[in-house]
Each structure stands twice: as C-alpha cells, then as structure tokens.
Amino acid sequence: MSVLAIDAGTTGVTALVVTADGTVATRGYQEFRQYYPHPGWVEHLPEDIWQATLSASRQALGQAAEPKLSDTVDSYLIARLTSGARHVTDASNASRTLLFDINTGWWSPELCELLRVPIGALPQVVPSTGVAGRTDPAAFLGLDLPIAGIAGDQQAALFGQACFEPGDAKCTYGTGSFVLANTGASVARPGNGLLSTVAWMDGSGALTYALEGSVFVTGAAIQWLRDGLGLLDDAAQSEALARTVPDTGGVVFVPALTGLGAPDWDPDARGAMFGITRGTTRAHLVRATLEAIAYEVRDVFDVMATGDRRTTAALRADGGASANDLLMQLQADQLQVPVERPEVGETTALGAAFLAGLATGVWSSPAELAATWRLGRRFEPGTRDDGGYARWRRGVERSKGWAHA
C-alpha cells in the first residue's frame, strides 16, 4: 500500500508517493505562476494551482499503484478532486482563518459576525486524519481514491517529523522559518510574539495543539544575496564560501527585508548591516547571513522555553536551508541542544501522507509512524557565541521602526 501526498506550496506543487516503510518512492513537482499586482502583494490563480496539482500528481503516479490521497490548499483542492461533492477543511487549516475557535474546535459565531462572514459559507470541519471524501475519476486522472489526510503546511511538517509528544519541536527552514512545538491537549499561553494553533485533530475529534513562532526571512536572505547582490551563483554555494572565513569579521546582518516576525513583530523594521569595514569581503557577509538565521531561530526558541514550558531535547530541522551543514551546526551551538535532520526533507508532504495512511490502515498508530522516521544527520552543540548574539540583538533594536524613522 502507498499514499499520494500533495503539498500545494507558495510557488509550486509537490506530489510524493510514500510507501509503508516511510520511503518516498516517486515524486513530482510543478511550479505555477506568481502575480504581483501591487508592491508587497502576491496573488495566484486557483486554476493554475489545480493544473499544477494534476501535473505533479501525474509525474508521481507514473510508477505507483493504488495510493491513498492526502492536500494542503485543502478546501479548494478537495472540491476540485471530488467535482464539488465535498466542501471541507480540517481543524489545523481552519485555525489559521481568524474565524475558528481553537478551544471548541468549530467556527466561532462571534468572529464570523465581527468579520461579516456567514458560517453557512464556510466548509465543514473534519479530522486531519480520516476519510473526508473520494476523488471523482472524471476530475482526477481517472482515479477513485479516498481523501484521508488534511493538514496545514507547518502542522503537517510537525507530524511528518514525528513530533507526537508534548515538547517535541521542529523548525522548517524555507523562505522564512517556522518553529513549532507540540503542546499536547493544552492550549499554551502564547505571549512574547508566539501564537497557539491547532496542530491536528484525530479521528475521534480530539485536538492536539502547538506553539508557533514565525520568522519572516531566513532562506529568502540567502536568495537575496544571490539574486539581489550577486554574491552567490547558487544558494548551495553559501556554505563553502562562509567556511573560508573563521567568523564574520564583526559584521552583523539583520535580515528584516519584510519586517520582523516573532518575537519582535515589527512590520516597519528594515534590513540592515553593521560593522562593515574596508576589510569586509563577501564571505563575511554570507557568514553573517547564516549566523543571523541561527540567531533568529534562537530568539523564538528562547521565548518558547520560558515559564513552565518544557524545553525540547532536540530540534528537528527540515526545509531547503537545512541542507546547509554549517547553518545546522551554528543552530545547534546557539540553541545548546542537538539539531536533527531527517533523511526525508519533504516533511510537509510526508506529514500529510502519514495522516492519510493512519486513516486507511497503512500504519496502525503514531508509534509505528515514529519508527519510520530516519535520522539523516545529528548536529551536537558546541561552544555558543553569546557575544555575537548580543551584537546581533543590538542591530535588531536599531533596525526597528526604520520605515518611519
């Protein structure tokens, strides 16, 4: 038995076929067009997402048979997959709409009234794991499949990293970085720029919650070095170049290119570099960027660990920038806990596949799923550069409010 997982992201759709041992058997990927109608805006055409979904699925299914199906742009894709027969979402996606009461697990009449959204127009909330409908063969590649796993992007990654116990945490290093920690059946008191969210709803309707901290710019900062400044030919070059210098030479980079996320939350902050001298080279700037990413995640990690919150024994890392060994080592040093990178890095799609497989008998329990998670590399913490972090925090304070300075 196998599972087809569809991860509809910001710039493209990834489709994976995952086997019962947790192996990615085949994959497909298709980008879709980005529209920029105004500065600071980005839009997508739903039809483009649907066509990309079909294309990526065709690629992945070329060598697979009898998969079960799992989505992350959920209600729209499910409607298309079922030819309009099902209008549903799961609790993790619903919790990000500002219309959902995460304590009751249902739409909030008060919020719907405040935002003038009729509850009757909203999709039915279903468990994250469970058969929510079936695909219409006429609409989806001639296939009649159960749709059995639904989850939001970061919640799916948390599940895909097998973070099933309270205190388990992961960080996805993508365009931005997203740190999520499982808080079990309790809604954690967020504060300090963090938020509480539904992680997933099981088949019985029981909710598992998470604490989340969002960093706006991490991998995008490396892309900016490449595309904006021309310092890199490709993002993968950043590690080798940063290793040519022992430190940043005193350079501090605050990558607030679109403002600051958690824990500062300042949309008027702007990117800034400090400490540049005549001796500064592009290697120093690249290393300062990698250090800044590690510092940003430390900021979130530190506020997550305050109060009575359990500190994780390790941080599980995924996303494109997690392939950078130097960054992962810097991260372990800053957090003073091990950083674990799995063999399978596409954890959002993997998490959706896990949810679908649980509902359809591919796996019998989260414990069986946890056994399929395989460590790629573990980075043990070394000496922490608290002085560098303190300088970086001074730079952050100077960058705040710059748009209106």
mmCIF file of C-alpha atoms in Angstrom:
data_model
loop_
_atom_site.group_PDB
_atom_site.id
_atom_site.type_symbol
_atom_site.label_atom_id
_atom_site.label_comp_id
_atom_site.label_asym_id
_atom_site.label_seq_id
_atom_site.Cartn_x
_atom_site.Cartn_y
_atom_site.Cartn_z
ATOM 1 C CA MET A 1 0.000 0.000 0.000
ATOM 2 C CA SER A 2 1.120 3.563 -0.615
ATOM 3 C CA VAL A 3 -0.052 7.147 -0.132
ATOM 4 C CA LEU A 4 -0.103 10.028 -2.603
ATOM 5 C CA ALA A 5 0.670 13.259 -0.762
ATOM 6 C CA ILE A 6 0.011 16.615 -2.401
ATOM 7 C CA ASP A 7 1.805 19.653 -0.965
ATOM 8 C CA ALA A 8 0.483 22.809 -2.618
ATOM 9 C CA GLY A 9 3.001 25.467 -1.643
ATOM 10 C CA THR A 10 3.537 29.124 -2.403
ATOM 11 C CA THR A 11 5.336 28.718 -5.700
ATOM 12 C CA GLY A 12 4.582 25.164 -6.782
ATOM 13 C CA VAL A 13 3.004 21.791 -6.030
ATOM 14 C CA THR A 14 4.958 18.759 -4.848
ATOM 15 C CA ALA A 15 3.451 15.269 -5.089
ATOM 16 C CA LEU A 16 5.031 12.295 -3.324
ATOM 17 C CA VAL A 17 4.164 8.621 -3.288
ATOM 18 C CA VAL A 18 5.094 7.316 0.173
ATOM 19 C CA THR A 19 5.345 3.581 0.873
ATOM 20 C CA ALA A 20 4.516 1.765 4.111
ATOM 21 C CA ASP A 21 8.119 1.933 5.363
ATOM 22 C CA GLY A 22 8.116 5.732 5.074
ATOM 23 C CA THR A 23 10.162 5.772 1.892
ATOM 24 C CA VAL A 24 9.447 8.302 -0.842
ATOM 25 C CA ALA A 25 9.011 6.040 -3.861
ATOM 26 C CA THR A 26 8.355 8.685 -6.519
ATOM 27 C CA ARG A 27 7.896 12.411 -6.673
ATOM 28 C CA GLY A 28 6.588 15.107 -8.971
ATOM 29 C CA TYR A 29 6.840 18.888 -8.941
ATOM 30 C CA GLN A 30 5.239 21.657 -10.941
ATOM 31 C CA GLU A 31 5.593 25.405 -10.429
ATOM 32 C CA PHE A 32 2.738 27.833 -11.002
ATOM 33 C CA ARG A 33 2.751 31.485 -11.925
ATOM 34 C CA GLN A 34 3.114 34.304 -9.398
ATOM 35 C CA TYR A 35 1.236 37.582 -9.929
ATOM 36 C CA TYR A 36 2.411 40.877 -8.391
ATOM 37 C CA PRO A 37 -0.407 43.429 -8.923
ATOM 38 C CA HIS A 38 1.000 45.962 -6.425
ATOM 39 C CA PRO A 39 4.202 46.381 -4.420
ATOM 40 C CA GLY A 40 4.083 43.991 -1.486
ATOM 41 C CA TRP A 41 1.240 41.921 -2.985
ATOM 42 C CA VAL A 42 1.372 38.424 -4.453
ATOM 43 C CA GLU A 43 -1.577 36.566 -5.961
ATOM 44 C CA HIS A 44 -2.278 33.169 -7.514
ATOM 45 C CA LEU A 45 -4.947 31.920 -9.889
ATOM 46 C CA PRO A 46 -6.736 28.896 -8.383
ATOM 47 C CA GLU A 47 -6.857 27.227 -11.793
ATOM 48 C CA ASP A 48 -3.052 27.450 -12.002
ATOM 49 C CA ILE A 49 -2.780 25.632 -8.658
ATOM 50 C CA TRP A 50 -5.181 22.944 -9.862
ATOM 51 C CA GLN A 51 -3.311 22.374 -13.122
ATOM 52 C CA ALA A 52 -0.017 22.204 -11.232
ATOM 53 C CA THR A 53 -1.608 19.644 -8.889
ATOM 54 C CA LEU A 54 -2.631 17.476 -11.831
ATOM 55 C CA SER A 55 0.798 17.732 -13.431
ATOM 56 C CA ALA A 56 2.754 16.932 -10.247
ATOM 57 C CA SER A 57 0.425 14.029 -9.454
ATOM 58 C CA ARG A 58 0.815 12.584 -12.940
ATOM 59 C CA GLN A 59 4.586 12.658 -12.521
ATOM 60 C CA ALA A 60 4.470 10.956 -9.116
ATOM 61 C CA LEU A 61 1.925 8.345 -10.147
ATOM 62 C CA GLY A 62 3.867 7.269 -13.203
ATOM 63 C CA GLN A 63 5.384 4.372 -11.249
ATOM 64 C CA ALA A 64 2.885 3.930 -8.399
ATOM 65 C CA ALA A 65 -0.273 1.920 -7.846
ATOM 66 C CA GLU A 66 -3.345 2.183 -5.609
ATOM 67 C CA PRO A 67 -2.348 5.139 -3.454
ATOM 68 C CA LYS A 68 -4.477 6.848 -0.827
ATOM 69 C CA LEU A 69 -4.739 10.629 -1.104
ATOM 70 C CA SER A 70 -3.787 13.485 1.212
ATOM 71 C CA ASP A 71 -3.996 18.073 0.469
ATOM 72 C CA THR A 72 -2.629 21.416 1.954
ATOM 73 C CA VAL A 73 -4.558 24.101 -0.067
ATOM 74 C CA ASP A 74 -7.282 21.991 1.242
ATOM 75 C CA SER A 75 -10.875 23.042 0.707
ATOM 76 C CA TYR A 76 -10.363 24.275 -2.866
ATOM 77 C CA LEU A 77 -8.399 21.223 -3.976
ATOM 78 C CA ILE A 78 -10.801 18.808 -2.295
ATOM 79 C CA ALA A 79 -13.712 20.481 -4.060
ATOM 80 C CA ARG A 80 -11.902 20.048 -7.376
ATOM 81 C CA LEU A 81 -10.835 16.474 -6.591
ATOM 82 C CA THR A 82 -14.428 15.498 -5.761
ATOM 83 C CA SER A 83 -16.069 17.564 -8.538
ATOM 84 C CA GLY A 84 -17.711 19.743 -5.897
ATOM 85 C CA ALA A 85 -19.163 16.906 -3.835
ATOM 86 C CA ARG A 86 -17.241 17.838 -0.680
ATOM 87 C CA HIS A 87 -16.696 21.269 0.894
ATOM 88 C CA VAL A 88 -14.467 20.517 3.879
ATOM 89 C CA THR A 89 -11.371 21.638 5.736
ATOM 90 C CA ASP A 90 -9.534 20.223 8.708
ATOM 91 C CA ALA A 91 -9.071 21.870 12.083
ATOM 92 C CA SER A 92 -5.411 22.813 11.527
ATOM 93 C CA ASN A 93 -6.238 24.811 8.382
ATOM 94 C CA ALA A 94 -9.400 26.251 9.923
ATOM 95 C CA SER A 95 -7.408 27.543 12.882
ATOM 96 C CA ARG A 96 -5.482 29.913 10.582
ATOM 97 C CA THR A 97 -8.541 31.733 9.210
ATOM 98 C CA LEU A 98 -9.267 34.039 12.191
ATOM 99 C CA LEU A 99 -12.775 32.532 12.170
ATOM 100 C CA PHE A 100 -12.135 29.375 14.201
ATOM 101 C CA ASP A 101 -12.376 28.805 17.958
ATOM 102 C CA ILE A 102 -9.400 26.576 18.739
ATOM 103 C CA ASN A 103 -10.841 25.729 22.155
ATOM 104 C CA THR A 104 -14.154 24.340 20.878
ATOM 105 C CA GLY A 105 -12.903 23.003 17.536
ATOM 106 C CA TRP A 106 -15.556 24.760 15.497
ATOM 107 C CA TRP A 107 -16.240 28.045 13.737
ATOM 108 C CA SER A 108 -16.711 30.988 16.103
ATOM 109 C CA PRO A 109 -20.085 32.751 15.698
ATOM 110 C CA GLU A 110 -18.604 35.841 17.344
ATOM 111 C CA LEU A 111 -15.651 36.088 14.979
ATOM 112 C CA CYS A 112 -17.771 35.307 11.929
ATOM 113 C CA GLU A 113 -20.177 38.075 12.885
ATOM 114 C CA LEU A 114 -17.325 40.504 13.560
ATOM 115 C CA LEU A 115 -15.762 39.828 10.156
ATOM 116 C CA ARG A 116 -19.131 39.541 8.403
ATOM 117 C CA VAL A 117 -18.605 36.006 7.166
ATOM 118 C CA PRO A 118 -21.718 33.791 7.172
ATOM 119 C CA ILE A 119 -20.990 30.487 8.888
ATOM 120 C CA GLY A 120 -23.052 28.714 6.235
ATOM 121 C CA ALA A 121 -20.483 29.726 3.618
ATOM 122 C CA LEU A 122 -17.632 28.005 5.466
ATOM 123 C CA PRO A 123 -16.525 24.408 4.861
ATOM 124 C CA GLN A 124 -17.336 21.603 7.245
ATOM 125 C CA VAL A 125 -14.505 20.987 9.722
ATOM 126 C CA VAL A 126 -13.331 17.363 9.633
ATOM 127 C CA PRO A 127 -10.498 15.480 11.393
ATOM 128 C CA SER A 128 -6.992 15.819 9.982
ATOM 129 C CA THR A 129 -6.874 12.035 9.687
ATOM 130 C CA GLY A 130 -9.956 10.278 8.348
ATOM 131 C CA VAL A 131 -11.697 9.694 5.045
ATOM 132 C CA ALA A 132 -13.221 13.047 4.087
ATOM 133 C CA GLY A 133 -14.375 12.067 0.607
ATOM 134 C CA ARG A 134 -13.325 10.315 -2.582
ATOM 135 C CA THR A 135 -11.849 11.623 -5.788
ATOM 136 C CA ASP A 136 -14.011 11.729 -8.904
ATOM 137 C CA PRO A 137 -12.227 9.757 -11.656
ATOM 138 C CA ALA A 138 -13.569 12.193 -14.243
ATOM 139 C CA ALA A 139 -11.836 15.048 -12.440
ATOM 140 C CA PHE A 140 -8.633 13.443 -11.171
ATOM 141 C CA LEU A 141 -6.604 11.321 -13.562
ATOM 142 C CA GLY A 142 -9.200 8.565 -13.796
ATOM 143 C CA LEU A 143 -8.668 7.612 -10.141
ATOM 144 C CA ASP A 144 -11.186 6.794 -7.392
ATOM 145 C CA LEU A 145 -9.183 7.336 -4.187
ATOM 146 C CA PRO A 146 -10.069 8.064 -0.557
ATOM 147 C CA ILE A 147 -9.075 11.563 0.577
ATOM 148 C CA ALA A 148 -7.875 10.699 4.048
ATOM 149 C CA GLY A 149 -5.354 13.253 5.327
ATOM 150 C CA ILE A 150 -5.617 17.046 5.503
ATOM 151 C CA ALA A 151 -3.300 19.451 7.330
ATOM 152 C CA GLY A 152 -1.883 22.943 7.179
ATOM 153 C CA ASP A 153 1.664 23.441 5.953
ATOM 154 C CA GLN A 154 3.598 23.713 9.204
ATOM 155 C CA GLN A 155 1.320 21.385 11.152
ATOM 156 C CA ALA A 156 1.867 18.713 8.511
ATOM 157 C CA ALA A 157 5.621 19.220 8.831
ATOM 158 C CA LEU A 158 5.344 18.793 12.621
ATOM 159 C CA PHE A 159 3.521 15.490 12.070
ATOM 160 C CA GLY A 160 5.939 14.448 9.344
ATOM 161 C CA GLN A 161 8.826 14.989 11.763
ATOM 162 C CA ALA A 162 7.107 12.542 14.168
ATOM 163 C CA CYS A 163 6.784 15.255 16.830
ATOM 164 C CA PHE A 164 3.946 13.425 18.544
ATOM 165 C CA GLU A 165 4.754 14.134 22.202
ATOM 166 C CA PRO A 166 4.376 17.414 24.144
ATOM 167 C CA GLY A 167 7.659 19.294 23.967
ATOM 168 C CA ASP A 168 8.719 17.813 20.633
ATOM 169 C CA ALA A 169 9.724 20.630 18.272
ATOM 170 C CA LYS A 170 10.739 21.210 14.668
ATOM 171 C CA CYS A 171 11.933 24.128 12.563
ATOM 172 C CA THR A 172 11.279 24.409 8.842
ATOM 173 C CA TYR A 173 13.950 26.483 7.088
ATOM 174 C CA GLY A 174 12.257 27.768 3.964
ATOM 175 C CA THR A 175 11.730 31.279 2.646
ATOM 176 C CA GLY A 176 11.108 32.056 6.291
ATOM 177 C CA SER A 177 11.485 29.749 9.269
ATOM 178 C CA PHE A 178 8.728 28.273 11.385
ATOM 179 C CA VAL A 179 9.353 26.795 14.803
ATOM 180 C CA LEU A 180 6.527 24.623 16.158
ATOM 181 C CA ALA A 181 6.424 22.800 19.478
ATOM 182 C CA ASN A 182 3.791 20.210 20.357
ATOM 183 C CA THR A 183 1.851 21.263 23.468
ATOM 184 C CA GLY A 184 -0.441 18.234 23.619
ATOM 185 C CA ALA A 185 -4.083 18.634 24.606
ATOM 186 C CA SER A 186 -3.486 22.042 26.207
ATOM 187 C CA VAL A 187 -3.677 25.432 24.515
ATOM 188 C CA ALA A 188 -0.427 27.069 25.584
ATOM 189 C CA ARG A 189 -0.381 30.671 26.751
ATOM 190 C CA PRO A 190 1.451 32.248 23.818
ATOM 191 C CA GLY A 191 2.770 35.771 24.510
ATOM 192 C CA ASN A 192 6.216 37.012 23.503
ATOM 193 C CA GLY A 193 5.215 37.148 19.858
ATOM 194 C CA LEU A 194 4.224 33.480 19.677
ATOM 195 C CA LEU A 195 0.824 32.048 18.795
ATOM 196 C CA SER A 196 -1.119 28.941 19.715
ATOM 197 C CA THR A 197 -2.556 26.843 16.916
ATOM 198 C CA VAL A 198 -4.284 23.555 16.300
ATOM 199 C CA ALA A 199 -1.656 21.010 15.287
ATOM 200 C CA TRP A 200 -4.111 18.323 14.185
ATOM 201 C CA MET A 201 -7.446 16.695 15.041
ATOM 202 C CA ASP A 202 -7.547 12.918 15.344
ATOM 203 C CA GLY A 203 -10.350 10.683 14.147
ATOM 204 C CA SER A 204 -12.205 10.953 17.446
ATOM 205 C CA GLY A 205 -12.277 14.734 17.266
ATOM 206 C CA ALA A 206 -9.592 15.220 19.943
ATOM 207 C CA LEU A 207 -7.328 18.204 19.295
ATOM 208 C CA THR A 208 -3.561 18.411 19.635
ATOM 209 C CA TYR A 209 -2.152 21.922 19.869
ATOM 210 C CA ALA A 210 1.161 23.580 19.079
ATOM 211 C CA LEU A 211 3.020 26.752 19.897
ATOM 212 C CA GLU A 212 4.403 28.538 16.844
ATOM 213 C CA GLY A 213 6.959 31.224 16.166
ATOM 214 C CA SER A 214 7.319 32.593 12.630
ATOM 215 C CA VAL A 215 10.490 34.188 11.272
ATOM 216 C CA PHE A 216 9.799 36.099 8.061
ATOM 217 C CA VAL A 217 13.155 35.959 6.260
ATOM 218 C CA THR A 218 15.727 33.183 6.504
ATOM 219 C CA GLY A 219 16.217 31.237 3.258
ATOM 220 C CA ALA A 220 14.995 34.343 1.430
ATOM 221 C CA ALA A 221 18.024 36.194 2.800
ATOM 222 C CA ILE A 222 20.336 33.717 1.055
ATOM 223 C CA GLN A 223 18.293 34.127 -2.133
ATOM 224 C CA TRP A 224 18.721 37.898 -1.805
ATOM 225 C CA LEU A 225 22.491 37.504 -1.573
ATOM 226 C CA ARG A 226 22.292 35.508 -4.798
ATOM 227 C CA ASP A 227 19.686 37.425 -6.805
ATOM 228 C CA GLY A 228 19.813 40.899 -5.288
ATOM 229 C CA LEU A 229 23.528 41.358 -4.634
ATOM 230 C CA GLY A 230 25.042 38.752 -6.952
ATOM 231 C CA LEU A 231 27.314 37.424 -4.209
ATOM 232 C CA LEU A 232 26.439 33.796 -4.941
ATOM 233 C CA ASP A 233 25.921 31.780 -8.093
ATOM 234 C CA ASP A 234 23.539 29.467 -6.253
ATOM 235 C CA ALA A 235 22.243 29.131 -2.696
ATOM 236 C CA ALA A 236 24.213 25.934 -2.056
ATOM 237 C CA GLN A 237 27.445 27.910 -2.511
ATOM 238 C CA SER A 238 26.766 29.832 0.706
ATOM 239 C CA GLU A 239 28.191 27.123 2.971
ATOM 240 C CA ALA A 240 31.505 26.719 1.190
ATOM 241 C CA LEU A 241 32.024 30.478 0.933
ATOM 242 C CA ALA A 242 31.138 31.103 4.591
ATOM 243 C CA ARG A 243 33.634 28.430 5.655
ATOM 244 C CA THR A 244 36.511 30.354 4.057
ATOM 245 C CA VAL A 245 36.459 32.794 6.989
ATOM 246 C CA PRO A 246 36.586 31.909 10.705
ATOM 247 C CA ASP A 247 33.952 34.481 11.677
ATOM 248 C CA THR A 248 32.039 37.469 10.326
ATOM 249 C CA GLY A 249 34.856 39.924 10.947
ATOM 250 C CA GLY A 250 32.491 41.912 13.163
ATOM 251 C CA VAL A 251 29.735 42.197 10.540
ATOM 252 C CA VAL A 252 26.134 41.911 11.741
ATOM 253 C CA PHE A 253 23.225 41.412 9.330
ATOM 254 C CA VAL A 254 19.616 41.898 10.375
ATOM 255 C CA PRO A 255 17.548 40.274 7.582
ATOM 256 C CA ALA A 256 14.386 42.284 8.232
ATOM 257 C CA LEU A 257 13.736 42.527 4.496
ATOM 258 C CA THR A 258 9.978 42.309 5.057
ATOM 259 C CA GLY A 259 9.904 43.434 8.673
ATOM 260 C CA LEU A 260 10.480 41.344 11.785
ATOM 261 C CA GLY A 261 8.401 38.359 12.845
ATOM 262 C CA ALA A 262 8.465 36.574 16.187
ATOM 263 C CA PRO A 263 9.304 37.572 18.806
ATOM 264 C CA ASP A 264 9.677 41.259 17.824
ATOM 265 C CA TRP A 265 6.776 41.683 15.354
ATOM 266 C CA ASP A 266 7.753 44.972 13.775
ATOM 267 C CA PRO A 267 6.477 45.422 10.196
ATOM 268 C CA ASP A 268 8.352 48.734 9.978
ATOM 269 C CA ALA A 269 11.777 47.211 10.656
ATOM 270 C CA ARG A 270 14.098 47.045 7.677
ATOM 271 C CA GLY A 271 17.166 45.012 6.807
ATOM 272 C CA ALA A 272 20.466 46.402 7.977
ATOM 273 C CA MET A 273 24.178 45.576 8.029
ATOM 274 C CA PHE A 274 26.525 46.869 10.703
ATOM 275 C CA GLY A 275 30.255 46.654 11.258
ATOM 276 C CA ILE A 276 31.337 46.783 7.623
ATOM 277 C CA THR A 277 34.978 47.836 7.193
ATOM 278 C CA ARG A 278 37.438 48.068 4.322
ATOM 279 C CA GLY A 279 38.434 44.503 5.083
ATOM 280 C CA THR A 280 34.904 43.097 4.757
ATOM 281 C CA THR A 281 34.524 40.509 1.995
ATOM 282 C CA ARG A 282 31.534 38.743 0.504
ATOM 283 C CA ALA A 283 32.462 35.697 2.584
ATOM 284 C CA HIS A 284 31.937 37.759 5.751
ATOM 285 C CA LEU A 285 28.531 38.925 4.511
ATOM 286 C CA VAL A 286 27.456 35.379 3.686
ATOM 287 C CA ARG A 287 28.611 34.047 7.046
ATOM 288 C CA ALA A 288 26.816 36.919 8.807
ATOM 289 C CA THR A 289 23.646 35.886 6.988
ATOM 290 C CA LEU A 290 23.916 32.269 8.143
ATOM 291 C CA GLU A 291 24.586 33.425 11.697
ATOM 292 C CA ALA A 292 21.572 35.752 11.534
ATOM 293 C CA ILE A 293 19.318 32.824 10.632
ATOM 294 C CA ALA A 294 20.594 30.884 13.641
ATOM 295 C CA TYR A 295 20.076 33.923 15.870
ATOM 296 C CA GLU A 296 16.518 34.455 14.615
ATOM 297 C CA VAL A 297 15.570 30.885 15.425
ATOM 298 C CA ARG A 298 17.280 31.171 18.829
ATOM 299 C CA ASP A 299 15.073 34.174 19.582
ATOM 300 C CA VAL A 300 11.963 32.072 19.024
ATOM 301 C CA PHE A 301 13.367 29.028 20.783
ATOM 302 C CA ASP A 302 14.295 31.042 23.867
ATOM 303 C CA VAL A 303 10.826 32.534 24.350
ATOM 304 C CA MET A 304 9.239 29.129 23.759
ATOM 305 C CA ALA A 305 11.284 27.723 26.623
ATOM 306 C CA THR A 306 10.262 30.377 29.178
ATOM 307 C CA GLY A 307 7.924 29.767 32.098
ATOM 308 C CA ASP A 308 6.582 26.263 32.623
ATOM 309 C CA ARG A 309 7.070 25.185 29.031
ATOM 310 C CA ARG A 310 9.090 22.047 28.547
ATOM 311 C CA THR A 311 12.362 22.551 26.673
ATOM 312 C CA THR A 312 12.798 20.126 23.804
ATOM 313 C CA ALA A 313 15.587 17.580 23.975
ATOM 314 C CA ALA A 314 16.377 18.208 20.292
ATOM 315 C CA LEU A 315 15.185 20.348 17.419
ATOM 316 C CA ARG A 316 14.228 18.540 14.223
ATOM 317 C CA ALA A 317 15.080 20.545 11.107
ATOM 318 C CA ASP A 318 13.734 20.433 7.570
ATOM 319 C CA GLY A 319 13.320 22.720 4.571
ATOM 320 C CA GLY A 320 15.772 23.769 1.877
ATOM 321 C CA ALA A 321 18.246 25.643 4.079
ATOM 322 C CA SER A 322 18.519 22.688 6.473
ATOM 323 C CA ALA A 323 20.822 21.095 3.875
ATOM 324 C CA ASN A 324 23.474 23.639 4.898
ATOM 325 C CA ASP A 325 25.680 21.800 7.409
ATOM 326 C CA LEU A 326 27.326 24.972 8.670
ATOM 327 C CA LEU A 327 23.959 26.567 9.401
ATOM 328 C CA MET A 328 22.779 23.456 11.249
ATOM 329 C CA GLN A 329 25.943 23.437 13.379
ATOM 330 C CA LEU A 330 25.601 27.154 14.132
ATOM 331 C CA GLN A 331 21.986 26.446 15.109
ATOM 332 C CA ALA A 332 22.917 23.651 17.497
ATOM 333 C CA ASP A 333 25.562 25.883 19.055
ATOM 334 C CA GLN A 334 23.103 28.733 19.576
ATOM 335 C CA LEU A 335 20.306 26.558 20.976
ATOM 336 C CA GLN A 336 22.597 24.319 23.031
ATOM 337 C CA VAL A 337 20.510 21.309 22.034
ATOM 338 C CA PRO A 338 21.141 18.834 19.209
ATOM 339 C CA VAL A 339 19.674 19.575 15.794
ATOM 340 C CA GLU A 340 18.396 16.511 13.951
ATOM 341 C CA ARG A 341 17.975 16.476 10.169
ATOM 342 C CA PRO A 342 15.934 13.578 8.743
ATOM 343 C CA GLU A 343 16.727 11.582 5.632
ATOM 344 C CA VAL A 344 13.466 12.742 4.036
ATOM 345 C CA GLY A 345 13.402 16.536 3.942
ATOM 346 C CA GLU A 346 9.957 16.985 2.350
ATOM 347 C CA THR A 347 8.234 16.715 5.707
ATOM 348 C CA THR A 348 5.091 18.697 4.862
ATOM 349 C CA ALA A 349 4.057 16.197 2.193
ATOM 350 C CA LEU A 350 5.293 13.337 4.366
ATOM 351 C CA GLY A 351 3.127 14.505 7.274
ATOM 352 C CA ALA A 352 0.055 14.649 5.056
ATOM 353 C CA ALA A 353 0.871 11.131 3.847
ATOM 354 C CA PHE A 354 1.207 9.918 7.438
ATOM 355 C CA LEU A 355 -2.213 11.345 8.335
ATOM 356 C CA ALA A 356 -3.824 9.667 5.324
ATOM 357 C CA GLY A 357 -2.072 6.364 5.979
ATOM 358 C CA LEU A 358 -3.256 6.286 9.577
ATOM 359 C CA ALA A 359 -6.843 6.647 8.409
ATOM 360 C CA THR A 360 -6.601 3.894 5.794
ATOM 361 C CA GLY A 361 -4.584 1.243 7.584
ATOM 362 C CA VAL A 362 -1.168 1.803 6.015
ATOM 363 C CA TRP A 363 0.070 2.491 9.550
ATOM 364 C CA SER A 364 -1.681 1.413 12.737
ATOM 365 C CA SER A 365 -0.501 4.058 15.196
ATOM 366 C CA PRO A 366 1.722 7.107 15.671
ATOM 367 C CA ALA A 367 4.225 4.794 17.361
ATOM 368 C CA GLU A 368 4.527 2.776 14.147
ATOM 369 C CA LEU A 369 4.933 6.011 12.207
ATOM 370 C CA ALA A 370 7.670 7.201 14.549
ATOM 371 C CA ALA A 371 9.623 4.052 13.721
ATOM 372 C CA THR A 372 9.691 5.062 10.038
ATOM 373 C CA TRP A 373 11.367 8.415 10.817
ATOM 374 C CA ARG A 374 15.040 8.089 9.918
ATOM 375 C CA LEU A 375 17.822 10.368 11.057
ATOM 376 C CA GLY A 376 19.988 11.805 8.317
ATOM 377 C CA ARG A 377 22.483 13.668 10.500
ATOM 378 C CA ARG A 378 22.629 14.890 14.093
ATOM 379 C CA PHE A 379 24.485 18.113 14.957
ATOM 380 C CA GLU A 380 25.714 18.216 18.551
ATOM 381 C CA PRO A 381 26.022 21.632 20.236
ATOM 382 C CA GLY A 382 29.447 23.168 20.640
ATOM 383 C CA THR A 383 30.555 26.492 22.118
ATOM 384 C CA ARG A 384 27.923 29.217 21.928
ATOM 385 C CA ASP A 385 28.939 32.687 20.769
ATOM 386 C CA ASP A 386 26.849 34.788 23.147
ATOM 387 C CA GLY A 387 28.845 37.905 22.298
ATOM 388 C CA GLY A 388 27.933 37.616 18.629
ATOM 389 C CA TYR A 389 24.291 37.087 19.555
ATOM 390 C CA ALA A 390 24.312 40.163 21.801
ATOM 391 C CA ARG A 391 25.763 42.292 18.982
ATOM 392 C CA TRP A 392 23.089 40.966 16.652
ATOM 393 C CA ARG A 393 20.344 41.878 19.122
ATOM 394 C CA ARG A 394 21.709 45.436 19.255
ATOM 395 C CA GLY A 395 21.455 45.514 15.480
ATOM 396 C CA VAL A 396 17.851 44.301 15.668
ATOM 397 C CA GLU A 397 16.922 47.143 18.005
ATOM 398 C CA ARG A 398 18.459 49.695 15.639
ATOM 399 C CA SER A 399 16.556 48.278 12.669
ATOM 400 C CA LYS A 400 13.155 48.632 14.316
ATOM 401 C CA GLY A 401 10.755 51.271 13.028
ATOM 402 C CA TRP A 402 13.177 52.222 10.237
ATOM 403 C CA ALA A 403 10.415 52.659 7.665
ATOM 404 C CA HIS A 404 9.086 55.609 9.682
ATOM 405 C CA ALA A 405 12.363 56.865 11.116
#
